[in-house]
Short mmCIF file of C-alpha atoms in Angstrom, two decimals:
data_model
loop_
_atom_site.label_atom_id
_atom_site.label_comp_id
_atom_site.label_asym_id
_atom_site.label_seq_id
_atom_site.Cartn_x
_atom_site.Cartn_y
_atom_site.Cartn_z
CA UNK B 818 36.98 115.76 -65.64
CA UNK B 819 39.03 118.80 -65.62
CA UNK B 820 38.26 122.48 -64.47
CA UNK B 821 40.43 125.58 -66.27
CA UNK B 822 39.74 128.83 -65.92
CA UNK B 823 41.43 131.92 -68.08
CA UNK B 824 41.20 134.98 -67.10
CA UNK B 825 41.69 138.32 -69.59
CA UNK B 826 41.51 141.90 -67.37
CA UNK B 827 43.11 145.59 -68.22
CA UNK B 828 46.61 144.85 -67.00
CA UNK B 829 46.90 141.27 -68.64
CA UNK B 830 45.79 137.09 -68.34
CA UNK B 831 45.67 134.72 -65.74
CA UNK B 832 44.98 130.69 -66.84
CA UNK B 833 44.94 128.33 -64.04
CA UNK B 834 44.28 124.67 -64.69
CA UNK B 835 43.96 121.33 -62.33
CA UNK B 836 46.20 118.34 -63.68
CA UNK B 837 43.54 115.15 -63.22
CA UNK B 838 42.24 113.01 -66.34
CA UNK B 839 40.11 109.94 -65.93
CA UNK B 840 38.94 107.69 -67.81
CA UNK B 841 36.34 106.23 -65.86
CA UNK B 842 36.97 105.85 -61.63
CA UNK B 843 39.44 103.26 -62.18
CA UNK B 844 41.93 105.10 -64.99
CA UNK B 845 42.58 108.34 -62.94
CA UNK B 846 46.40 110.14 -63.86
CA UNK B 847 47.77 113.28 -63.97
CA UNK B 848 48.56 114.93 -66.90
CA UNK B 849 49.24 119.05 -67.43
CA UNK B 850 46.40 120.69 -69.15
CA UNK B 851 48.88 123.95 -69.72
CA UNK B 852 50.49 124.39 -72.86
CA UNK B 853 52.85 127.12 -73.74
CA UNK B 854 54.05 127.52 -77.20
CA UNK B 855 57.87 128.70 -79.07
CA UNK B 856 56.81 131.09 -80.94
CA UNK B 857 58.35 134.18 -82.38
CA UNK B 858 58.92 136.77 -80.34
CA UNK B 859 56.10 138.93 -81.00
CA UNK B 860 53.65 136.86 -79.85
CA UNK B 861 52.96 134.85 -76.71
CA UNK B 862 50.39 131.97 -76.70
CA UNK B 863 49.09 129.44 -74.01
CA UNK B 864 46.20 126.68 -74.12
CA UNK B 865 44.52 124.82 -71.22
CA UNK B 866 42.42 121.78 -72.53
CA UNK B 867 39.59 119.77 -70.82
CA UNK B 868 37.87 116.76 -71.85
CA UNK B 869 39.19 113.47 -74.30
CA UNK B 870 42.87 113.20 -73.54
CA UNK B 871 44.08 111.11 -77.37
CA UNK B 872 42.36 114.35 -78.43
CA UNK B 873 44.35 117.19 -76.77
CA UNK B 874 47.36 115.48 -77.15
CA UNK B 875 46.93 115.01 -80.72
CA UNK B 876 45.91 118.45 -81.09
CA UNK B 877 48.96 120.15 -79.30
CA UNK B 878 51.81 118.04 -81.02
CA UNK B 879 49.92 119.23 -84.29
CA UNK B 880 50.57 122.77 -83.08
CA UNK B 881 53.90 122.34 -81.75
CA UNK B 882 54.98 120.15 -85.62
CA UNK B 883 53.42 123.62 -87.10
CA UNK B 884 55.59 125.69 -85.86
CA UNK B 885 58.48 123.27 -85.88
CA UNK B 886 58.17 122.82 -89.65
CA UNK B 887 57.16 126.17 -90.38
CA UNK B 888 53.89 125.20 -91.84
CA UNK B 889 51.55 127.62 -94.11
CA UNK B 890 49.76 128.28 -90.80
CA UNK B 891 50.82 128.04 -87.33
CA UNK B 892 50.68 129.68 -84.19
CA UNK B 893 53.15 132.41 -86.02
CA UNK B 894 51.17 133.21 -89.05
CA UNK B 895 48.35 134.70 -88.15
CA UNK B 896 47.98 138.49 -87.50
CA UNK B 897 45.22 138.52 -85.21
CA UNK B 898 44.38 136.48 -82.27
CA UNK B 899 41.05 135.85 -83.10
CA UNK B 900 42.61 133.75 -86.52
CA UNK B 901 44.30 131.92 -84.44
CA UNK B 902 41.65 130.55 -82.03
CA UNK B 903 40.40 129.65 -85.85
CA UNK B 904 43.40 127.70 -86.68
CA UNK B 905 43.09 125.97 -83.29
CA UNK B 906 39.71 125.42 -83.72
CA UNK B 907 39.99 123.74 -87.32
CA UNK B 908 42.70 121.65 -86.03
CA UNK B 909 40.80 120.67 -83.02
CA UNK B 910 37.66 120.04 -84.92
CA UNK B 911 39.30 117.65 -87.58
CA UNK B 912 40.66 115.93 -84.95
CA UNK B 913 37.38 115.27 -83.30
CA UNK B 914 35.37 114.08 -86.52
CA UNK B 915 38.01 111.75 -87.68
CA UNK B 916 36.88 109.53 -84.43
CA UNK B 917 33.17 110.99 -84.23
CA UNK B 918 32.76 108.63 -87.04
CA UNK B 919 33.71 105.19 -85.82
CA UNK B 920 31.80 106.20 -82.78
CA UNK B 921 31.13 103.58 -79.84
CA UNK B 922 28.26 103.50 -77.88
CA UNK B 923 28.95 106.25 -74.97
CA UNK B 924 32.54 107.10 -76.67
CA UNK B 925 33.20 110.95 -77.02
CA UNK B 926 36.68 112.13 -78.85
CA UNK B 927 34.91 116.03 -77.90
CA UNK B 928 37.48 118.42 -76.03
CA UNK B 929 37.28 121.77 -75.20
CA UNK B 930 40.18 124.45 -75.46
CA UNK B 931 41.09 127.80 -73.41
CA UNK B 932 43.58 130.40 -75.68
CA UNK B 933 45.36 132.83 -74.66
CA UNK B 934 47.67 135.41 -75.17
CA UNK B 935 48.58 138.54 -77.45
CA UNK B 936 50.08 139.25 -80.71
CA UNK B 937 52.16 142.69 -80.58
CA UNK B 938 49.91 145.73 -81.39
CA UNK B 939 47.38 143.60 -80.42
CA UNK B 940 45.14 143.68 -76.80
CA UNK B 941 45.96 140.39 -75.00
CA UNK B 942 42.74 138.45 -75.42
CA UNK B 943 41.29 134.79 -74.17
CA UNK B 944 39.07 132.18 -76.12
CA UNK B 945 37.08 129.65 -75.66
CA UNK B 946 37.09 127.17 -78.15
CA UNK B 947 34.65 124.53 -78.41
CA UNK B 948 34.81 121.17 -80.41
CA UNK B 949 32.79 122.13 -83.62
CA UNK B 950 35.96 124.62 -84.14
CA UNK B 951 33.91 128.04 -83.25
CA UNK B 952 34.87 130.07 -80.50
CA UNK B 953 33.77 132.70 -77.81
CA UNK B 954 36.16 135.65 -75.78
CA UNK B 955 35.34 137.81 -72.97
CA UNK B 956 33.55 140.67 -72.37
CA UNK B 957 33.80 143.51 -70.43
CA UNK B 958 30.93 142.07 -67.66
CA UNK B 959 32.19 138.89 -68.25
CA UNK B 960 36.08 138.40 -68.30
CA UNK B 961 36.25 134.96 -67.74
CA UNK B 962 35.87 131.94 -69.13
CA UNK B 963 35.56 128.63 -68.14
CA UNK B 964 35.92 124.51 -69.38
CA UNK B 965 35.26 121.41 -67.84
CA UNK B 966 33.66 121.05 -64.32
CA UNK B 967 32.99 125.18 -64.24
CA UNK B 968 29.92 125.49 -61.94
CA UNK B 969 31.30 124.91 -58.46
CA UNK B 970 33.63 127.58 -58.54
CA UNK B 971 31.85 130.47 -60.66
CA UNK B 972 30.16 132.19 -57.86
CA UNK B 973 33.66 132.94 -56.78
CA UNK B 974 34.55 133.94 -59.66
CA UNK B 975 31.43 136.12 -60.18
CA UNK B 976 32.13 138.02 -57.26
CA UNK B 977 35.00 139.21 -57.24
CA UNK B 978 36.65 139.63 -60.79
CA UNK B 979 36.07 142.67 -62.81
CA UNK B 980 38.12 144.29 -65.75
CA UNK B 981 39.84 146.14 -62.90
CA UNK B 982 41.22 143.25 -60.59
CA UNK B 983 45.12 143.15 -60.06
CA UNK B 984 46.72 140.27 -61.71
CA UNK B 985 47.68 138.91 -58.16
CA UNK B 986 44.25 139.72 -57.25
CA UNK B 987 42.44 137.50 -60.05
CA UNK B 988 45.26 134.82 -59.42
CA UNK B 989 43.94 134.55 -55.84
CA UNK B 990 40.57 134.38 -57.06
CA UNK B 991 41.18 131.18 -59.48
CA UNK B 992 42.94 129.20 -56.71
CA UNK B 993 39.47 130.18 -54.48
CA UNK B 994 37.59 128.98 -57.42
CA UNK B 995 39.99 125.76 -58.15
CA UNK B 996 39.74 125.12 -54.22
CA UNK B 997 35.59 125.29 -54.00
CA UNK B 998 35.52 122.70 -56.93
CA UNK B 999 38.14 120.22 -55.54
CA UNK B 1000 36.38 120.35 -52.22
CA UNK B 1001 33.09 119.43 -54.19
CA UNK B 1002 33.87 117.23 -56.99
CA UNK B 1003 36.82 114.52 -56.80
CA UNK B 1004 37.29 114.27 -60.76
CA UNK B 1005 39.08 117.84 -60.41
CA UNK B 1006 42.57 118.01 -58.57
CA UNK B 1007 46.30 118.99 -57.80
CA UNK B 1008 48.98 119.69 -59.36
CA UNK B 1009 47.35 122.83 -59.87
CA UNK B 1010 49.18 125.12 -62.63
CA UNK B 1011 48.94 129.55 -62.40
CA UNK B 1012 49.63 131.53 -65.90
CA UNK B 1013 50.45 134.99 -65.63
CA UNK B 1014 51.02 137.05 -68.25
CA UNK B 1015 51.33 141.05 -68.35
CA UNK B 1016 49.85 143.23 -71.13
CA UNK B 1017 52.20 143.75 -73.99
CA UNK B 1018 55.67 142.08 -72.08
CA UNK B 1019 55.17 139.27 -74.75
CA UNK B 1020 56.41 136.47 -72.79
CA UNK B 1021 54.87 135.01 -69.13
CA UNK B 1022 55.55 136.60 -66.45
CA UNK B 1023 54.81 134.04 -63.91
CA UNK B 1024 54.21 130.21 -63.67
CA UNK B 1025 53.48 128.39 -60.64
CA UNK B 1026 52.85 124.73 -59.78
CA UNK B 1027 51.02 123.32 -56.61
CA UNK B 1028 51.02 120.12 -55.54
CA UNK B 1029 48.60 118.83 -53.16
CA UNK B 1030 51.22 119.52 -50.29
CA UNK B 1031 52.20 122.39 -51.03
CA UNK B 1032 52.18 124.75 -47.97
CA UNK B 1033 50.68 127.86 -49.64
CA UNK B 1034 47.69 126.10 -51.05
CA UNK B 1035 46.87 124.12 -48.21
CA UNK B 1036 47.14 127.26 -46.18
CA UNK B 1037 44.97 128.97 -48.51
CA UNK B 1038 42.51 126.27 -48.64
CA UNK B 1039 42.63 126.27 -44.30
CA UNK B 1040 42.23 130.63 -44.80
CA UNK B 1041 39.76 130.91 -46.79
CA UNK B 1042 37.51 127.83 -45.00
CA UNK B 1043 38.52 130.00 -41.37
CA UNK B 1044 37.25 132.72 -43.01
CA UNK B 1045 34.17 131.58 -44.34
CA UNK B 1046 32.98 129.45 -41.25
CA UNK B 1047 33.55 132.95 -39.34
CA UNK B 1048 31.78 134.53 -41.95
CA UNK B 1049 28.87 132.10 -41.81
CA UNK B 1050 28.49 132.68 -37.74
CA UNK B 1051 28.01 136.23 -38.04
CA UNK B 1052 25.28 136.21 -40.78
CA UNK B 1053 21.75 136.96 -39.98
CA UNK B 1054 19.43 133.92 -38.87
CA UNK B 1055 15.65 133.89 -39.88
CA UNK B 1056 13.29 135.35 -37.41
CA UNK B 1057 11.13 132.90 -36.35
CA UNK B 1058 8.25 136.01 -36.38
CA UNK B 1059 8.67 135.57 -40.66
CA UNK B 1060 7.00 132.25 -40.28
CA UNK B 1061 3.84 131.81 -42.14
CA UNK B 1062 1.02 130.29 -40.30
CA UNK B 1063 0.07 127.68 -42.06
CA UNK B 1064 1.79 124.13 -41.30
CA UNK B 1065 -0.83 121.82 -43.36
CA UNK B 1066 -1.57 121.03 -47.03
CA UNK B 1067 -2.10 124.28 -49.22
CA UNK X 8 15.87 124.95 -64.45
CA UNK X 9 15.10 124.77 -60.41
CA UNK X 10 17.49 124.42 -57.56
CA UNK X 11 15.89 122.33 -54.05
CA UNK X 12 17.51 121.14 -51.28
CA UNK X 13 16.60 118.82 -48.47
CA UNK X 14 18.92 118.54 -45.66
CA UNK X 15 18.37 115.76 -42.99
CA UNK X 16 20.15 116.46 -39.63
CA UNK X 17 19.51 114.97 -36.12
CA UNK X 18 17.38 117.85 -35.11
CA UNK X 19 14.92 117.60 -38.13
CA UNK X 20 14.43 118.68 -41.86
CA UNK X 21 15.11 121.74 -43.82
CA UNK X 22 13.61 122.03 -47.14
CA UNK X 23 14.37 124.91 -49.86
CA UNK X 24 12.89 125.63 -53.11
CA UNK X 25 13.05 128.53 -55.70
CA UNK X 26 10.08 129.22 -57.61
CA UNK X 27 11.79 130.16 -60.92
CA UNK X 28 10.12 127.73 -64.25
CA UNK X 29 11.31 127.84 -67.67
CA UNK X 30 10.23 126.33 -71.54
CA UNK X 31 12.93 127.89 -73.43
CA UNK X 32 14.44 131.29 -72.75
CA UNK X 33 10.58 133.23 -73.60
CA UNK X 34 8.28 131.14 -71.07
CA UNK X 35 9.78 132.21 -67.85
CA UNK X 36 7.06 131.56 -64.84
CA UNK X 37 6.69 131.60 -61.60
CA UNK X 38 5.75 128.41 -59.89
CA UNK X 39 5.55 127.01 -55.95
CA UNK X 40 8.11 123.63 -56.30
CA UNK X 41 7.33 122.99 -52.13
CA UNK X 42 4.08 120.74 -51.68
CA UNK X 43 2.69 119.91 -48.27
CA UNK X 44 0.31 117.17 -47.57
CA UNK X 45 -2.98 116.93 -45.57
CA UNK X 46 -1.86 113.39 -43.90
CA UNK X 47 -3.25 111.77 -41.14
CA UNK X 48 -1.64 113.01 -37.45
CA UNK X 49 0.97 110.40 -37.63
CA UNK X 50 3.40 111.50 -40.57
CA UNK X 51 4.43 115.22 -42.04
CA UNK X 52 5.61 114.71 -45.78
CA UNK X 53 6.49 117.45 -48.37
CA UNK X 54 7.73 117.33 -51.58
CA UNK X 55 10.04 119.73 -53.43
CA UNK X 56 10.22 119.46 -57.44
CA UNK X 57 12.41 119.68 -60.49
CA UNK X 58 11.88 118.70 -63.95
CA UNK X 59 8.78 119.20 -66.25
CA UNK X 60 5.88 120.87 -64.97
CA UNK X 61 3.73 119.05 -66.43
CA UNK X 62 5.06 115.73 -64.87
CA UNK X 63 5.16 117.25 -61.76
CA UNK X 64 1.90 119.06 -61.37
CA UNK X 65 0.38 115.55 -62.24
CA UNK X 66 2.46 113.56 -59.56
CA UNK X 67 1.20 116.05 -56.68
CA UNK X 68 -2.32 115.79 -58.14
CA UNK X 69 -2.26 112.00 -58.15
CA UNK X 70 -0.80 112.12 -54.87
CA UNK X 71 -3.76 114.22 -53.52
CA UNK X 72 -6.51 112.30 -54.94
CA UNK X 73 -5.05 109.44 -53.32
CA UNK X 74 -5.22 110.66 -50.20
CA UNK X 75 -8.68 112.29 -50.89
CA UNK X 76 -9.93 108.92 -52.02
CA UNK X 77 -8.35 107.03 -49.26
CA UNK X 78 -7.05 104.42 -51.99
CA UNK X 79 -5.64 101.63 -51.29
CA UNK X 80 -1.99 102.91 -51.64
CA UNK X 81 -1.45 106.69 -50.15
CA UNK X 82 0.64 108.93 -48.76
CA UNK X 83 -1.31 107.41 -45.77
CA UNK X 84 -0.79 103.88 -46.30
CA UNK X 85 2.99 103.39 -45.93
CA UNK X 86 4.50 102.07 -42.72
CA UNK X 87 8.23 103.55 -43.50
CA UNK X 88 9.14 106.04 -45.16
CA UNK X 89 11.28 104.43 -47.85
CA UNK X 90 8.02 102.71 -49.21
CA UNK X 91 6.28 106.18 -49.21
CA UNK X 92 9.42 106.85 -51.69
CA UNK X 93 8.44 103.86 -53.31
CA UNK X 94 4.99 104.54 -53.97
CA UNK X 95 5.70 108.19 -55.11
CA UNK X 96 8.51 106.98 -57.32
CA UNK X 97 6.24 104.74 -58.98
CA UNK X 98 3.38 107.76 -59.34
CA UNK X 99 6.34 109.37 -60.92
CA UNK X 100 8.01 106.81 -63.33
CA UNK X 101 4.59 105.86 -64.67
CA UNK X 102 3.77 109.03 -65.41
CA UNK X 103 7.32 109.84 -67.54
CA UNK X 104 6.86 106.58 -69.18
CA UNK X 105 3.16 107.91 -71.13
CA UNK X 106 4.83 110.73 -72.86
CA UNK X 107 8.27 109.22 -73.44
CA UNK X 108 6.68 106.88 -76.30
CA UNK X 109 5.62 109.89 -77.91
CA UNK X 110 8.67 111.09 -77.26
CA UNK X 111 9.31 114.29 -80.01
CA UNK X 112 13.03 115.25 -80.55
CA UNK X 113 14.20 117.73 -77.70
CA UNK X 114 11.39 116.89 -75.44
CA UNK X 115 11.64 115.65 -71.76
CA UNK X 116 9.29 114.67 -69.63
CA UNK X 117 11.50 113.95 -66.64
CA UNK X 118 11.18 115.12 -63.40
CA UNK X 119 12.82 114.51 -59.88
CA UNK X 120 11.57 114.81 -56.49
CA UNK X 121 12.77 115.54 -53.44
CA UNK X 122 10.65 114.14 -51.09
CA UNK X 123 11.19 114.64 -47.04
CA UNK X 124 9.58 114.25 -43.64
CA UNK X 125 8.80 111.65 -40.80
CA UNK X 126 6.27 108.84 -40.00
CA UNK X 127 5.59 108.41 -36.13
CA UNK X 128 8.05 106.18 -34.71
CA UNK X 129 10.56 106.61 -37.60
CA UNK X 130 13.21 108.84 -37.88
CA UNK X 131 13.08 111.66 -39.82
CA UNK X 132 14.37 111.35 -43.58
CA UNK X 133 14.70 112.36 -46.92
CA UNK X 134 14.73 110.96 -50.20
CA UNK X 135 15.72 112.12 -53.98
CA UNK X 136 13.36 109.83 -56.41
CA UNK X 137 14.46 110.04 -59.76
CA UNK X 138 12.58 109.75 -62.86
CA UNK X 139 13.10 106.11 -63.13
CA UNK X 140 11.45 105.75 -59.60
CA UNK X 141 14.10 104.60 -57.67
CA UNK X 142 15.54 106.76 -54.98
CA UNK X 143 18.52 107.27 -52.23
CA UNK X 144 18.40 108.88 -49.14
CA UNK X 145 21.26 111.21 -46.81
CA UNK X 146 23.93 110.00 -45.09
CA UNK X 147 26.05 111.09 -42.42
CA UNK X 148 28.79 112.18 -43.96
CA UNK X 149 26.37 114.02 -47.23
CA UNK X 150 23.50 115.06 -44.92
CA UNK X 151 21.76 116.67 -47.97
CA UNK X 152 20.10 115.94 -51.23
CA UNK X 153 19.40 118.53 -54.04
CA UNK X 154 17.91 118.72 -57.28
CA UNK X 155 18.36 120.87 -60.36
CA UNK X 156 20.71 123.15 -60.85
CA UNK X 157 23.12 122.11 -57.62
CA UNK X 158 26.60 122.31 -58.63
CA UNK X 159 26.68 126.05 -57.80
CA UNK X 160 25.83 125.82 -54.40
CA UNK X 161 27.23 122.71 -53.37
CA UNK X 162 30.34 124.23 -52.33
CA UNK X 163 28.61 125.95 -49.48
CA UNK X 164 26.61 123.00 -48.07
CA UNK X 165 29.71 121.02 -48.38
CA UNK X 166 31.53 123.79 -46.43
CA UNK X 167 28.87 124.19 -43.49
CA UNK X 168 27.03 121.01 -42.82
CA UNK X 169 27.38 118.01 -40.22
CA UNK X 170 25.05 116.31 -38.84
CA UNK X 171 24.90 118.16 -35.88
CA UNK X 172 24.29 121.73 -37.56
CA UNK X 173 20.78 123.63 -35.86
CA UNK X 174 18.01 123.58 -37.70
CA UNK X 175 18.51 127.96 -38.23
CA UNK X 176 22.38 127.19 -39.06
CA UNK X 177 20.73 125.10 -41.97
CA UNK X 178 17.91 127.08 -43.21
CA UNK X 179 20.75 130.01 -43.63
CA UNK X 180 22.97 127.99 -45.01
CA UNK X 181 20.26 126.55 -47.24
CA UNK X 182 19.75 130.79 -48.00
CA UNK X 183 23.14 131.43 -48.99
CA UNK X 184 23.26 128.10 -51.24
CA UNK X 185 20.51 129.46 -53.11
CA UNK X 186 21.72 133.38 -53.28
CA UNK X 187 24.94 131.79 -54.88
CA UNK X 188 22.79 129.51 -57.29
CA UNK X 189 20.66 132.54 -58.21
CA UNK X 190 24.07 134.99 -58.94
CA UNK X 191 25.25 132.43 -61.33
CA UNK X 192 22.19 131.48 -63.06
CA UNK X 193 19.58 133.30 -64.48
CA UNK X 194 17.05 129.83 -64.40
CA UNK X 195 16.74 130.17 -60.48
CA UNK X 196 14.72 132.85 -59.07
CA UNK X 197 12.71 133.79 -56.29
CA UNK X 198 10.31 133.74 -54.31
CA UNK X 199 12.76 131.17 -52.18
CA UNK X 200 10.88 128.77 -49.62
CA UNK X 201 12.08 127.51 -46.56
CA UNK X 202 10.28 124.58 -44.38
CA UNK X 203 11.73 123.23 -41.25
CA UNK X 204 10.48 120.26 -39.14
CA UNK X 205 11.89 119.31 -36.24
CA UNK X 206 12.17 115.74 -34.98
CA UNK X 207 9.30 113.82 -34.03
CA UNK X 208 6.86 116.97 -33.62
CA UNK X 209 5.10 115.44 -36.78
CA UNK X 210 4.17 118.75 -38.30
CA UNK X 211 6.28 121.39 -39.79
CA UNK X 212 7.22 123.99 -37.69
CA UNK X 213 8.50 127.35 -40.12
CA UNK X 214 7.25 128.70 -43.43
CA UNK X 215 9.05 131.07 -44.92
CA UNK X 216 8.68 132.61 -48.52
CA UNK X 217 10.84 135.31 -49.53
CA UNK X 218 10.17 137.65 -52.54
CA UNK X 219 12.24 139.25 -54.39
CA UNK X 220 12.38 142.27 -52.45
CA UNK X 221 12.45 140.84 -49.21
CA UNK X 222 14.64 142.56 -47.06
CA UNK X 223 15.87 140.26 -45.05
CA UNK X 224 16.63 137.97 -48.32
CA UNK X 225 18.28 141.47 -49.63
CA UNK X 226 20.25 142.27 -46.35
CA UNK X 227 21.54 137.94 -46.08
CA UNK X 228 22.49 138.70 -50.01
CA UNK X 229 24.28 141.89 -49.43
CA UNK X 230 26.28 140.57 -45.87
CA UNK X 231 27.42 137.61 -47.49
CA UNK X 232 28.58 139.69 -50.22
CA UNK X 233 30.82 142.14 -48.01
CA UNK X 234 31.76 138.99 -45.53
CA UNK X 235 33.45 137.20 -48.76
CA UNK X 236 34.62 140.05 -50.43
CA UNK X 237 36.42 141.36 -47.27
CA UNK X 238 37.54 137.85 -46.45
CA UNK X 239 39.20 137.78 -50.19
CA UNK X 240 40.98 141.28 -49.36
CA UNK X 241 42.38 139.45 -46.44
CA UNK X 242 43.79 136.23 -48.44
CA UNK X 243 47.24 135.67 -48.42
CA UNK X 244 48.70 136.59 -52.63
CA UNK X 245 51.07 134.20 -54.16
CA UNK X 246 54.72 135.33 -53.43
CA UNK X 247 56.39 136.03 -57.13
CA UNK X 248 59.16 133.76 -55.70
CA UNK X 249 57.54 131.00 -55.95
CA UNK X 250 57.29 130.79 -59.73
CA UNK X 251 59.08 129.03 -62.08
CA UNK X 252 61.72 129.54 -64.78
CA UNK X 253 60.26 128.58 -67.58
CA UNK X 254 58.37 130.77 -69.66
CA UNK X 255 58.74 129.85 -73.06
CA UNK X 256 58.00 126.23 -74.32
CA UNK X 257 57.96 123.30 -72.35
#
């Protein structure tokens, strides 16, 4: 599996995204699941993908060849990000039925995308893109969203993000989020990748990369597990006095 | 959906349930998923369910009238515990497999139990039986079984128990499990139940049910709250040095 995250607050986007495909337990790699485009200079565009690999990497070379050949539509044609997570959506869609139809017994060509980004005079906005082409972005009591293994870590992210949060902040916050769903699910791991991108600078602002030995993340993993276990200690124990009486068959 | 756990340490059980039922987004009920048994002196069993209501409520009926009728096979008849996991995961199967021939499009009759406790001269254990009747039981290293909506909260059992955790240490730990289950999803609600046997006593020895409004439930929701969120204001950020380069295409 995969697990991305992208996250779209007042003062810009993080996108954070683990680097392990599988197919099956005994076909496990690691490939990037962040893409960030050439485009012209008034825009700035990244995607994170989950799910069939052939798919994704079909899908992004179609992008990239768009913009290489100057196509009708591409990443630099459209006005409005919204049209975009459209084009993405159709390419990603057609991409999907062409194999959908020579389907195999427990074969899936689905995959999911994450966009990102802004066009200039334009907020900077996030999508989520399923396979059927249609897509969803974030709201003010929402501004996250998710693909691929996305329940272990959205408590995290439930707590502590709002519209608000610092870009460091919500950066923080993914890794937490990345860290509780390595910890409980070993289809999801390192290198992980960090996207940060600052309302209307038009190009990234940060990128980072972690590898599994990398100091910072294992001494954020070793933090925020102190912290927690310290946490857990001092919390409040059941009174034994709440106990209902009855210890047989109701 | 449902969330249960059953942990299994050395010093006994701890069982959890919410209480939350759902057919489609307009039939929200509420709904006990904890069942304890009237068994003879020598064993303490209880079940915790997940799945279709109907399924279940049949299972714990059948299991009843067994007992009531003293029939051959019972809750009372078994020797070990694994063949009480048997016999309930055949009360179980046989009762999917009537309405899965009728099966209509979109309709489930599936369930899965969690079913714990201890048979004199045993050791305590605990088993998830799933729909097909078959079943597997804790280990040391995973000393816990849930059911239902349990990617949420796994992150917290995985974080806080061993084998050797107290039986309190659990049932909190259990408790925050669940509040984090309940933030993210709206299909897991309260009342929350909590039973905890301890080894070889051969009845249970806490009941807890917490509404809603309980305050303790409120104050363990609203700690664990400012514990996190103060433990995230004390994470180390990532230094901007670390990032990379590249920001355009790669």
């Amino acid at each position: 599996m995969t697990y991305c995250i992208a996250i779209s607050l007042d003062k810009g986007l993080v996108l954070t995204s683990d680097s392990r495909t599988n197919a099956g337990i005994d076909q496990v790699s690691t490939y990037s699941k962040m893409f960030r485009f050439n485009t012209k200079a008034d825009r700035c565009i990244a995607i994170l993908s989950a799910g069939n690999l052939a798919t994704t990497q079909c899908v992004i070379e179609q992008l990239n060849r768009d913009l290489r050949e100057s196509n009708e539509t591409s990443l630099n044609t459209t006005h409005y990000l919204s049209d975009t997570a459209d084009y993405v959506g159709d390419v990603l869609s057609q991409r999907i039925k062409r194999y959908t139809e020579d389907q195999q017994s427990g074969f899936s060509p689905d995959a999911t995308l994450l966009m990102a980004g802004q066009i200039k005079g334009q907020p900077p906005q996030a999508f989520l893109i399923y396979p059927q082409g249609n897509h969803i972005t974030t709201s003010v009591d929402t501004p996250y969203l998710q693909i691929g293994e996305s329940k272990y870590g959205k408590p995290v992210l439930d707590r502590f993000l709002t519209m608000q949060t610092s870009l460091t902040d919500a950066a923080t916050c993914a890794l937490i989020s990345m860290d509780s769903t390595m910890k409980s699910n070993v289809s999801v791991g390192p290198p992980i990748e960090v996207l940060v991108y600052e309302t209307d600078k038009l190009m990234f602002k940060h990128h980072y990369r972690f590898d599994a030995e990398d100091p910072f993340l294992i001494n954020l993993r070793r933090e925020w597990g102190n912290k927690l276990n310290q946490a857990f200690k001092e919390m409040p124990r059941i009174p034994e006095s709440f106990s209902t009486d009855s210890t047989t068959g109701e």
